[in-house]
Coordinates of C-alpha atoms in Angstrom, one line a residue:
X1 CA 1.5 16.5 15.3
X2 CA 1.4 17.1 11.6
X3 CA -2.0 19.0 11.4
X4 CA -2.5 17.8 7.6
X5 CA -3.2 14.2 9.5
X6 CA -6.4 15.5 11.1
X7 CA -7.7 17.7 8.5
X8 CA -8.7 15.8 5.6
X9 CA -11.7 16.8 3.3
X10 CA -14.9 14.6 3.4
X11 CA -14.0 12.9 6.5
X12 CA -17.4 12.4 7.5
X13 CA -18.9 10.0 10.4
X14 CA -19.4 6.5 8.8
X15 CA -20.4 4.8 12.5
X16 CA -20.7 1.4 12.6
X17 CA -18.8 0.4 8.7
X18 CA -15.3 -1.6 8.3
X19 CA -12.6 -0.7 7.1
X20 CA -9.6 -2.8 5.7
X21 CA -6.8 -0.5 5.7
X22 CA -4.0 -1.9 3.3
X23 CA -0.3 -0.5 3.2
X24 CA 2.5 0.0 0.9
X25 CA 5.5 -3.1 0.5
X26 CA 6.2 -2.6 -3.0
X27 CA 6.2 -5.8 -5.0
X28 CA 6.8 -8.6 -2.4
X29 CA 4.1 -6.6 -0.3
X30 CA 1.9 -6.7 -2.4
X31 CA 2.4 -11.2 -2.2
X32 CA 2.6 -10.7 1.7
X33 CA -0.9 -8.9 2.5
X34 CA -2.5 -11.3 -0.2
X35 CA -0.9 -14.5 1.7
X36 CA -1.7 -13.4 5.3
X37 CA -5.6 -12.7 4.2
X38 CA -5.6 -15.5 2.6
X39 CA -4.1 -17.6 5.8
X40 CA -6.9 -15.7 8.1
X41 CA -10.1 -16.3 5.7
X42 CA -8.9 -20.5 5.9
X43 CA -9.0 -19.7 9.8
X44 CA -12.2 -18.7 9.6
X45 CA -11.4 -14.2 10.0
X46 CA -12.9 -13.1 6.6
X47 CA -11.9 -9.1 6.2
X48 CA -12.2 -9.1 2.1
X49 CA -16.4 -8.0 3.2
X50 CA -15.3 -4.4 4.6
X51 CA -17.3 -1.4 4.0
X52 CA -14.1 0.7 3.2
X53 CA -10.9 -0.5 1.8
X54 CA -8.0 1.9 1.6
X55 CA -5.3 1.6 -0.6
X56 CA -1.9 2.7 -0.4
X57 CA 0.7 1.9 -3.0
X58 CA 0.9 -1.9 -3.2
X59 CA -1.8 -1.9 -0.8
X60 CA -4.0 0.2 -3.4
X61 CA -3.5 -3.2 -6.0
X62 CA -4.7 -5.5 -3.4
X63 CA -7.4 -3.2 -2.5
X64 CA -8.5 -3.2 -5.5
X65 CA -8.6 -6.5 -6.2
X66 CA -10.7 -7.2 -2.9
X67 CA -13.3 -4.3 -3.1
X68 CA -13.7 -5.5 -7.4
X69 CA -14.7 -9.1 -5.2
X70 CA -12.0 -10.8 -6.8
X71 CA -11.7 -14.2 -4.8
X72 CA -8.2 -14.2 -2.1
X73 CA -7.8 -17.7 -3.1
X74 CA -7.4 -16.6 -7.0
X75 CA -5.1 -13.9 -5.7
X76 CA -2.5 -15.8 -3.5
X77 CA -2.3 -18.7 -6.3
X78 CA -1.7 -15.8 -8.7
X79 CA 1.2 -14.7 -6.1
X80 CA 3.2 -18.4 -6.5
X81 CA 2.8 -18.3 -10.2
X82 CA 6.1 -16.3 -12.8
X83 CA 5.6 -12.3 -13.0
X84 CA 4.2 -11.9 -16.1
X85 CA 4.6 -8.4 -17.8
X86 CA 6.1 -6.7 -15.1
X87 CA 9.2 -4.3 -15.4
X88 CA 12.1 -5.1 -12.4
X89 CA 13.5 -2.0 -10.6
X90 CA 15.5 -1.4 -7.8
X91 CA 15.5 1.4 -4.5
X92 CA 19.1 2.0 -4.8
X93 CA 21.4 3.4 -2.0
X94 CA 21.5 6.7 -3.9
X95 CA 17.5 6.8 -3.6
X96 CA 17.4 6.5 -0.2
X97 CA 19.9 9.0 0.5
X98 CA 17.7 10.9 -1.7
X99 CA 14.8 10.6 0.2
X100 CA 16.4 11.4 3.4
X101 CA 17.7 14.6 2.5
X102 CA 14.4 16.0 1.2
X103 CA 12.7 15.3 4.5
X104 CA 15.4 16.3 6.8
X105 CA 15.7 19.6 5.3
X106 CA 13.2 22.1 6.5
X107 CA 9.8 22.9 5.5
X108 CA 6.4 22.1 6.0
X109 CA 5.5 18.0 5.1
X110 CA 3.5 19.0 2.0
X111 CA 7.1 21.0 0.9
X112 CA 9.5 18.3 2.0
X113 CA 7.2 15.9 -0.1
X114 CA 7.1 18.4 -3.0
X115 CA 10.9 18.5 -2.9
X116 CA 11.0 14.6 -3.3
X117 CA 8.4 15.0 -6.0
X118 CA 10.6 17.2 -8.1
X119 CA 13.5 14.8 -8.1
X120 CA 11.2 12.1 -8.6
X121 CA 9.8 14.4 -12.5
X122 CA 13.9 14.8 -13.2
X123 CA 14.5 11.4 -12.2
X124 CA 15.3 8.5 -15.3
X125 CA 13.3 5.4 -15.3
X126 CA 10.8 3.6 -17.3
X127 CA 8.4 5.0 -19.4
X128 CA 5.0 6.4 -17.6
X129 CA 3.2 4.7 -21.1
X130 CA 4.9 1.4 -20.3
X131 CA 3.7 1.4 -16.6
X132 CA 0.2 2.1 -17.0
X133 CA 0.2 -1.0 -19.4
X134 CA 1.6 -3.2 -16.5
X135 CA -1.1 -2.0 -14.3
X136 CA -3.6 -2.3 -16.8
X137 CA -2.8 -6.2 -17.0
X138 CA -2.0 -7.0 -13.5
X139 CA -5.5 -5.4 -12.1
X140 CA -8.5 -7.9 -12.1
X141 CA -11.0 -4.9 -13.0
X142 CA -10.5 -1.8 -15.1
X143 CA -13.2 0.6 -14.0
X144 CA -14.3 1.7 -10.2
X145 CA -15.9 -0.8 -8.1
X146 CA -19.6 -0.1 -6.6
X147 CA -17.8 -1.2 -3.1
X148 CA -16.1 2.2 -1.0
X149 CA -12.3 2.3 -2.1
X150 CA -10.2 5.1 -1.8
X151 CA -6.0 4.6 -3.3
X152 CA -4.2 7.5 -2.7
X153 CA -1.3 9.6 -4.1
X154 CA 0.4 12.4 -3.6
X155 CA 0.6 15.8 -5.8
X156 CA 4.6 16.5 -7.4
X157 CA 4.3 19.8 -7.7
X158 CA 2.9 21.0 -3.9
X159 CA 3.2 17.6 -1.9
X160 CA -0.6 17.4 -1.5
X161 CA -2.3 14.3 -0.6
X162 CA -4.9 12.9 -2.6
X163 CA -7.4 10.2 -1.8
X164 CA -9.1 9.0 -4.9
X165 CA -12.1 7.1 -5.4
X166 CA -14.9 6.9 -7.8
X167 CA -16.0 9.9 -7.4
X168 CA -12.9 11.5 -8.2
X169 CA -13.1 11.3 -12.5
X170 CA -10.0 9.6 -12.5
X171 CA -9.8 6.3 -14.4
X172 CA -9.0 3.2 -11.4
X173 CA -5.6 2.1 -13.9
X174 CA -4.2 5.8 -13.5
X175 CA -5.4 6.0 -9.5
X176 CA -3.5 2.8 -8.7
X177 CA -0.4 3.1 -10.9
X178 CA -0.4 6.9 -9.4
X179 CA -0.5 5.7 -6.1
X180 CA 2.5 2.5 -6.6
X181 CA 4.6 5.6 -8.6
X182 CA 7.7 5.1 -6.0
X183 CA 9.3 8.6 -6.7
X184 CA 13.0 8.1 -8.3
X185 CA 12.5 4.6 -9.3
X186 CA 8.7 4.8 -11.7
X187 CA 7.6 7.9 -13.2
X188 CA 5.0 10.2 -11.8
X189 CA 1.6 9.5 -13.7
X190 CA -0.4 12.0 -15.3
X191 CA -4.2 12.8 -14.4
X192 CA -5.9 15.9 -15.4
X193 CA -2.8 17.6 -16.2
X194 CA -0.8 17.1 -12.8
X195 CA 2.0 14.4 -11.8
X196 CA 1.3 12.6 -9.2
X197 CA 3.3 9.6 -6.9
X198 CA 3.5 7.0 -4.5
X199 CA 0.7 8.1 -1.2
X200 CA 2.9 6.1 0.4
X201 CA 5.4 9.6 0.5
X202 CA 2.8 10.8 2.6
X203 CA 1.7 7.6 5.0
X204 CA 2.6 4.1 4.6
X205 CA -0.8 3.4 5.1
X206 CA -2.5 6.7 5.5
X207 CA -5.0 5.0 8.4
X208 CA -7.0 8.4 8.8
X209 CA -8.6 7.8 5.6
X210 CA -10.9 5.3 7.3
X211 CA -12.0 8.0 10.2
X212 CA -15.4 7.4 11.5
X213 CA -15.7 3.6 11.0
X214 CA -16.1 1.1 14.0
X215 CA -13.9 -1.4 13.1
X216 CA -10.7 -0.7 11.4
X217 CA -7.6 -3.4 10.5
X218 CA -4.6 -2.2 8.7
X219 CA -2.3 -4.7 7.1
X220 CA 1.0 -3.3 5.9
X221 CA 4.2 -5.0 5.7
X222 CA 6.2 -2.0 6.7
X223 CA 5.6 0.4 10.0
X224 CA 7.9 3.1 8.6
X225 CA 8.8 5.6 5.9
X226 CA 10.7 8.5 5.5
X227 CA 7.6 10.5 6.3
X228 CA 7.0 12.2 9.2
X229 CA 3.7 10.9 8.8
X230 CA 5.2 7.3 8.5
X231 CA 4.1 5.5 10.8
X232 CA 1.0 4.1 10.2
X233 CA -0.7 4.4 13.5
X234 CA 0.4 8.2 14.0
X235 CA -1.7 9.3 11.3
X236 CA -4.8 10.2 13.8
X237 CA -6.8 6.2 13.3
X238 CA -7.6 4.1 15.9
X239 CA -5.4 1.3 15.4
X240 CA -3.0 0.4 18.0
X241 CA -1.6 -3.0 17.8
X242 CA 0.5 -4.8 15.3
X243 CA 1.7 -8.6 14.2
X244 CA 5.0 -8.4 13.2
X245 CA 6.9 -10.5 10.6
X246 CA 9.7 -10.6 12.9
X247 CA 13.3 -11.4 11.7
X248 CA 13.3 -15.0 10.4
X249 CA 10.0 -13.4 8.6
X250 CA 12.3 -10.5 6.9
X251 CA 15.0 -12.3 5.9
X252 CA 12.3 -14.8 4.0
X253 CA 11.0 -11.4 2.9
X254 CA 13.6 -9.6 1.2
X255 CA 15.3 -6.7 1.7
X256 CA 14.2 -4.9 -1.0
X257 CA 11.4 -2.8 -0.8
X258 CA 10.4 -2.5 -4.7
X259 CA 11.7 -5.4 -6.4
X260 CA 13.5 -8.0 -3.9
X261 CA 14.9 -9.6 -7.1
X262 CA 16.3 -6.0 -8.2
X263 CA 17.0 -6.3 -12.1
X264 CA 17.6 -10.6 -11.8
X265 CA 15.9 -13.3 -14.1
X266 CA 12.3 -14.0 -13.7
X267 CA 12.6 -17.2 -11.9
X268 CA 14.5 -14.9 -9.0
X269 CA 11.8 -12.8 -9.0
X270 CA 8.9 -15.1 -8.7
X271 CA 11.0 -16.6 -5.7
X272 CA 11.0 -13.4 -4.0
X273 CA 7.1 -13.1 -4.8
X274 CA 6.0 -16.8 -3.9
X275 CA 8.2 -16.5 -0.5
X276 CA 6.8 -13.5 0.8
X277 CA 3.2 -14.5 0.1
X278 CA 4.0 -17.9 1.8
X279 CA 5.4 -15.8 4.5
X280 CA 2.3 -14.0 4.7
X281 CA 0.0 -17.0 5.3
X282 CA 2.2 -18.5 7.8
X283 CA 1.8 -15.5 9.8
X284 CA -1.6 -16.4 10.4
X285 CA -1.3 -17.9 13.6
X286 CA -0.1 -14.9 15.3
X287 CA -2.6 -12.4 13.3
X288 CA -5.3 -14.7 14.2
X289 CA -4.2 -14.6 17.9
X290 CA -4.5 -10.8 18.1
X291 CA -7.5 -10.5 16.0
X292 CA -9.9 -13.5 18.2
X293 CA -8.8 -11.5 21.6
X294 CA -10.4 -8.7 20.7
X295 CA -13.3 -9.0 18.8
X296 CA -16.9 -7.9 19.1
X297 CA -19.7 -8.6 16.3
X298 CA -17.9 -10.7 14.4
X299 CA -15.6 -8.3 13.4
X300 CA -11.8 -7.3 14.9
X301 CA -11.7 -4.2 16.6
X302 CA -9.1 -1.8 15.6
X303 CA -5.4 -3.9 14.8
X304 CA -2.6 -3.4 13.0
X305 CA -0.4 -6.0 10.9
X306 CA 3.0 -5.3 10.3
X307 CA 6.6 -5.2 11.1

């Protein structure tokens, strides 16, 4: 096992707290996670009242929303409505091969993610100036909620994995756009002098981050990633099970993992957008199946949602 996974800093016993765990998707994920909390709140399974949320890449931007107490009924109607200042991108074939190649080659998981982070500081794409000004609209709050969230990132340079919070002396606009920074396609973002990009390089969902608490559910639209340290469940947390979009659910999905619409018109885009979060709330059923099984205290025991 990747002994980075079990050897986090300040992972200190938090016995008897919640903890929404909330993974990466890109864009479309970020509409699918919003749709199927919003499905299971109008069943009745409220998890936006965690202790802990943990963010990871789109995950970090719904986290953020939810811990700042930003109402899941605002957020999925936000989902159905047109993009509005938001820059389309695309994972290319290239980038994926790209990826590949710097974890198949050897080293150590903190090198092989360094190696991606280099490409990712030659790499061409938008300005870093222009995406911090998109995350600075599309976030409900601009400063650190007084609710537990951690969004994390990981350091270019070394591969390190970094799990800020509010604590940390790093503005909440640079955490999350830091943490949503999907290496060849955004630009790393700057904070205290160091580039930093998607967590999501490190964990889809970096589950160990919520180590200690009783009741942990992790909701991410994808189970995998280049990572070693990909699948969300390996990364030393106690969640087990998942809900799974299934086929029909992927094709209604997308394909693309950053921007389903790729560099299309804006009315493409929001159809991508408003079709995974409506895919998201129609997975209720089944999410709401797993999570009433196995409950205790009015909370679901440790669960997974995903593919």
């Amino acid at each position: 096992m990747d002994q980075e996974l079990v050897s986090l800093p300040r992972m200190v016993s938090v016995s008897g707290q919640r903890a929404l765990v909330l993974g990466g998707g890109g864009v479309t994920g970020i509409a699918w996670e919003t749709g199927i909390l919003h499905g299971l709140a109008e069943a009745g399974v409220d998890l936006t009242d965690a202790d802990l949320f943990v963010g990871t890449s789109a995950g970090s931007v719904v986290a953020t929303h939810l811990a700042g107490g930003t109402a899941l009924a605002d957020l999925y109607a936000a989902q159905l409505l047109p993009p509005d200042g938001e820059i389309p991108a695309r994972l290319t074939r290239w980038m994926v091969v790209r990826y590949v190649l710097s974890y198949v080659m050897p080293g150590s998981p903190a090198a092989k993610r360094a190696r991606l982070g280099r490409a990712a500081l030659r790499a061409r794409t938008p300005s870093e100036e222009s995406r911090l000004a998109v995350f600075a609209h599309r976030l409900s709050i601009q400063d650190w909620p007084e609710r537990a969230l951690k969004v994390t990132a990981v350091d270019t340079a070394d591969g390190k994995f970094v799990a800020f919070d509010r604590d940390s002396g790093v503005p909440l606009v640079e955490a999350v756009a830091s943490s949503c920074a999907v290496p060849l396609v955004w630009p790393p973002v700057t904070i205290n002098g160091r580039r930093y990009m998607d967590g999501g390089m490190r964990s889809v969902a970096n589950v160990d981050l919520a180590a200690g608490c009783s009741r942990v559910v992790v909701v991410a639209p994808l189970t995998r990633s280049a990572s070693l340290a990909g699948d969300p469940w390996s990364a030393g947390g106690e969640a087990r099970r998942a809900v799974d979009r299934g086929e029909p659910g992927q094709g209604r999905f997308g394909g693309d993992r950053v921007e389903p619409a790729g560099p299309g018109t804006s009315k493409a885009r929001c159809r991508s957008r408003t079709r995974a979060g409506r895919v998201g709330r129609r997975s209720r059923p089944r999410g709401l199946e797993l999570i009433t099984v196995r409950t205790r205290n009015n909370w679901p025991i440790p669960l997974v949602h995903g593919v």
